[in-house]
């Protein structure tokens, strides 16, 4: 999708050429004398255009306006969440009539966050997946001109939103691909392609290197598949050489059958989405490559299939992780933590400022939080707060969950240092407690995106979450933020990132 930011008053907007024009109107009086404002004010007065966010009024060839179709859209108080609901409604209306070129005009100057949410909502509502269709019908809506009273003041927010959308769309693409179009090798190739962007390097390890590193837990999950595992290491170097990086670790199970602890057949296809954590890391790197913030970021993706065959891991098997801890695999379907624990151990070598793992880890998290908020687990209050704030800012929200030591009780076993599952109760937390055992000397947070990474049912598909949250967190560390206008703050010389912040 191609966005353009343009200075347009509501009177200039009347002569803007487009297939359709969306006029975003906040609550309160519409006072101006131009055609759009007069219609909006009259419709408000008549009760045909209520000021509740998301309310629409569609017009056809209104007098004095160049665009043949006009949609008046209420944005309520103008806050990002209300703008988002208005834009989703308006784009769906515009899509219905085959709009290719859309002008979206703010009646009043939006804040940076409102412009950001409008762009993300427009991209989300018009996204279409095409890769495995024989006659792809590409997205109809291609060009969106955003009209604001003063384009220059929003240039930073515009750039950040654009880059974030590219990242989200990359994450959606890889999330949505079926497992036969998204093997660990293909995922690694996608990561290598990102190294074409400025400041990005990519290294890919295979089974031999992973064995040599002693990643016995990761290798054990992969051993039941004929697809070779891949361990992807991405590095984005935008900050000073000696500045500690943020490490992002993404779960990259390209298909999760459950292994010998086989999953039920119903909806098993959705386990192609079990690499959405990995996809979100790829997405973040694309955004970084486009936005070029002054920060260092490492991305680690352990990727394999969780399959069944004569060589597959069996319940009761004990594996040795890279940390040296032995793990009794009581359930082969709790494989995410088995690949992540070795990546967390590997992360230590970067002397990270913070490590955040992102994983479609537990069905229990879906039960706890549904699809609205991702689960956030962290023993570090500063890091947790920063991620919560980033979630609110980007409207890609999370909810902090507990990590009390008592939750680790059930992971005890007679046969190894730790078991890979505890009882059914508190399953999202016990999974996080397992991961925490492999955190050694850095601030750490875990995002369980099992509920938020994709939608089931009629709207089945990857959401691209939590790319928005992660980008917002990363840029906030260097003082670039969608809340600030303009969003691109100058880089302060010698500024060191505060660990965990
Ligand atoms: N990938 C799944 C988690 C999952 C399940 C995400 C359903 C979204 C929807 C993970 O590998 C898994 O199977 N977890 C098990 C853990 C259990 C065996 C302790 C689960 O949640 O059932
Ligand atoms: Mn599983
Ligand atoms: Zn899984």
Coordinates of C-alpha atoms in Angstrom, one line a residue, residues 87-294:
X87 CA -11.0 4.2 9.7
X88 CA -11.7 0.5 9.7
X89 CA -15.4 1.2 9.2
X90 CA -14.7 3.8 6.4
X91 CA -12.2 1.6 4.6
X92 CA -14.6 -1.3 4.6
X93 CA -17.3 1.0 3.1
X94 CA -14.8 2.2 0.5
X95 CA -13.6 -1.3 -0.4
X96 CA -17.2 -2.4 -1.0
X97 CA -17.3 0.0 -4.0
X98 CA -13.9 -1.0 -5.4
X99 CA -12.0 2.1 -4.4
X100 CA -8.4 2.2 -5.7
X101 CA -7.5 5.7 -4.9
X102 CA -8.6 7.1 -1.6
X103 CA -8.2 10.5 0.0
X104 CA -8.5 10.5 3.8
X105 CA -8.8 14.0 5.1
X106 CA -8.7 15.1 8.7
X107 CA -11.2 17.9 9.4
X108 CA -8.9 19.1 12.2
X109 CA -5.1 18.6 12.7
X110 CA -4.6 15.1 14.1
X111 CA -2.1 14.3 16.8
X112 CA 0.8 12.1 15.6
X113 CA -0.7 9.1 17.3
X114 CA -4.0 9.6 15.5
X115 CA -2.3 9.8 12.1
X116 CA -0.3 6.7 13.0
X117 CA -3.4 4.7 14.0
X118 CA -5.3 5.9 10.9
X119 CA -2.5 4.6 8.6
X120 CA -2.2 1.3 10.4
X121 CA -5.9 0.7 10.4
X122 CA -6.2 1.6 6.7
X123 CA -3.4 -0.9 5.9
X124 CA -4.9 -3.6 8.1
X125 CA -8.4 -3.2 6.7
X126 CA -7.2 -3.4 3.1
X127 CA -4.6 -6.2 3.4
X128 CA -5.1 -9.3 1.2
X129 CA -3.1 -12.5 1.2
X130 CA -2.3 -13.7 -2.3
X131 CA 0.8 -15.9 -2.2
X132 CA -0.9 -19.3 -2.7
X133 CA -3.8 -18.3 -4.8
X134 CA -3.7 -19.3 -8.5
X135 CA -5.5 -16.2 -9.6
X136 CA -4.5 -13.6 -7.0
X137 CA -6.8 -10.7 -6.6
X138 CA -4.5 -8.1 -5.2
X139 CA -5.7 -5.5 -2.8
X140 CA -8.1 -3.1 -4.5
X141 CA -7.2 -0.1 -2.4
X142 CA -3.7 0.8 -3.4
X143 CA -3.2 4.6 -2.9
X144 CA -4.2 6.6 0.1
X145 CA -3.6 10.3 0.3
X146 CA -3.7 11.5 3.8
X147 CA -4.8 15.1 4.0
X148 CA -3.8 17.1 7.1
X149 CA -3.7 20.9 7.7
X150 CA 0.1 20.8 8.1
X151 CA 1.9 17.9 6.5
X152 CA 5.4 19.0 7.5
X153 CA 4.7 18.8 11.3
X154 CA 3.6 15.1 10.9
X155 CA 6.4 13.9 8.6
X156 CA 8.1 11.9 11.4
X157 CA 4.9 10.2 12.5
X158 CA 4.2 9.4 8.8
X159 CA 7.6 7.8 8.3
X160 CA 7.3 5.7 11.4
X161 CA 3.8 4.5 10.5
X162 CA 4.9 3.7 7.0
X163 CA 7.9 1.6 8.2
X164 CA 5.8 -0.1 10.8
X165 CA 3.2 -1.1 8.2
X166 CA 5.9 -2.7 6.0
X167 CA 7.0 -4.7 9.1
X168 CA 3.5 -5.7 10.0
X169 CA 2.8 -6.8 6.4
X170 CA 6.0 -8.9 6.3
X171 CA 4.9 -10.6 9.5
X172 CA 1.4 -11.2 8.1
X173 CA 2.8 -12.7 4.9
X174 CA 5.0 -15.2 6.7
X175 CA 2.4 -16.0 9.3
X176 CA -0.2 -16.7 6.7
X177 CA 1.9 -18.9 4.5
X178 CA 1.1 -22.6 4.8
X179 CA 3.9 -24.7 6.3
X180 CA 4.8 -26.1 2.8
X181 CA 5.5 -22.5 1.7
X182 CA 7.2 -21.6 5.0
X183 CA 9.8 -24.2 6.0
X184 CA 12.6 -23.3 8.4
X185 CA 14.9 -22.9 5.3
X186 CA 12.4 -20.5 3.6
X187 CA 12.1 -18.5 6.8
X188 CA 15.9 -18.3 6.9
X189 CA 16.0 -17.1 3.3
X190 CA 13.5 -14.4 4.1
X191 CA 15.7 -13.3 6.9
X192 CA 18.7 -13.2 4.6
X193 CA 16.8 -11.0 2.2
X194 CA 16.4 -8.5 5.0
X195 CA 20.2 -8.1 5.0
X196 CA 19.8 -6.1 1.8
X197 CA 18.4 -3.3 3.9
X198 CA 20.9 -0.9 5.4
X199 CA 22.6 -1.8 8.7
X200 CA 21.2 -5.3 8.7
X201 CA 23.3 -8.5 8.8
X202 CA 22.1 -12.0 8.8
X203 CA 23.7 -15.3 9.7
X204 CA 22.0 -18.7 9.5
X205 CA 23.1 -21.8 11.4
X206 CA 22.1 -25.4 10.5
X207 CA 21.9 -28.7 12.3
X208 CA 25.7 -29.1 12.5
X209 CA 26.4 -25.7 14.1
X210 CA 23.5 -26.1 16.4
X211 CA 24.7 -29.4 17.6
X212 CA 28.2 -28.0 18.1
X213 CA 26.8 -25.2 20.3
X214 CA 25.2 -27.8 22.5
X215 CA 21.6 -26.8 21.8
X216 CA 20.3 -30.3 22.6
X217 CA 16.9 -29.1 23.5
X218 CA 16.2 -27.3 20.2
X219 CA 17.8 -30.1 18.2
X220 CA 15.5 -32.7 19.9
X221 CA 12.4 -30.9 18.8
X222 CA 13.6 -30.9 15.2
X223 CA 14.7 -34.5 15.1
X224 CA 11.2 -35.8 14.1
X225 CA 11.1 -33.8 10.9
X226 CA 12.9 -34.2 7.5
X227 CA 13.1 -30.5 7.2
X228 CA 16.4 -29.4 8.6
X229 CA 16.3 -26.8 11.5
X230 CA 17.6 -23.3 11.1
X231 CA 18.9 -20.9 13.8
X232 CA 18.6 -17.4 12.4
X233 CA 20.7 -14.5 13.8
X234 CA 19.8 -11.0 12.6
X235 CA 21.7 -7.9 13.6
X236 CA 20.6 -4.3 13.1
X237 CA 23.3 -1.9 14.0
X238 CA 21.9 1.6 14.2
X239 CA 23.5 2.6 17.6
X240 CA 27.0 3.1 18.8
X241 CA 29.3 0.1 18.5
X242 CA 29.5 -0.4 22.3
X243 CA 25.8 0.1 23.0
X244 CA 24.2 -3.0 24.4
X245 CA 21.5 -4.4 22.0
X246 CA 17.9 -5.4 22.6
X247 CA 17.6 -9.0 21.7
X248 CA 14.3 -10.3 20.3
X249 CA 13.8 -14.1 20.3
X250 CA 11.0 -15.4 18.1
X251 CA 9.5 -18.9 18.2
X252 CA 9.8 -20.3 14.7
X253 CA 7.9 -23.6 14.8
X254 CA 6.8 -23.7 11.1
X255 CA 4.3 -26.5 11.9
X256 CA 3.3 -27.9 15.3
X257 CA 1.7 -31.3 15.1
X258 CA 2.3 -31.8 18.8
X259 CA 4.8 -34.5 17.9
X260 CA 4.2 -37.9 19.6
X261 CA 1.9 -36.1 22.0
X262 CA -0.2 -35.5 18.9
X263 CA -2.7 -32.6 18.7
X264 CA -6.4 -33.3 17.8
X265 CA -7.2 -32.9 14.1
X266 CA -9.7 -30.1 14.5
X267 CA -8.1 -26.7 13.6
X268 CA -4.6 -28.3 13.5
X269 CA -4.1 -26.3 10.3
X270 CA -3.8 -23.3 12.5
X271 CA -0.5 -24.6 13.8
X272 CA 1.1 -23.2 10.6
X273 CA 0.9 -19.9 12.6
X274 CA 3.2 -21.3 15.3
X275 CA 6.0 -19.3 13.8
X276 CA 4.3 -15.9 14.3
X277 CA 6.8 -15.0 16.9
X278 CA 9.6 -15.5 14.4
X279 CA 7.6 -13.6 11.8
X280 CA 7.2 -10.6 14.2
X281 CA 11.0 -10.5 14.5
X282 CA 11.4 -10.5 10.7
X283 CA 8.8 -7.7 10.6
X284 CA 10.5 -5.6 13.2
X285 CA 13.8 -5.9 11.2
X286 CA 12.1 -4.7 8.1
X287 CA 10.8 -1.7 10.0
X288 CA 14.2 -1.0 11.5
X289 CA 15.8 -1.2 8.0
X290 CA 13.4 1.4 6.7
X291 CA 13.2 3.7 9.7
X292 CA 16.9 3.5 10.7
X293 CA 16.6 4.4 14.4
X294 CA 19.8 4.8 16.5

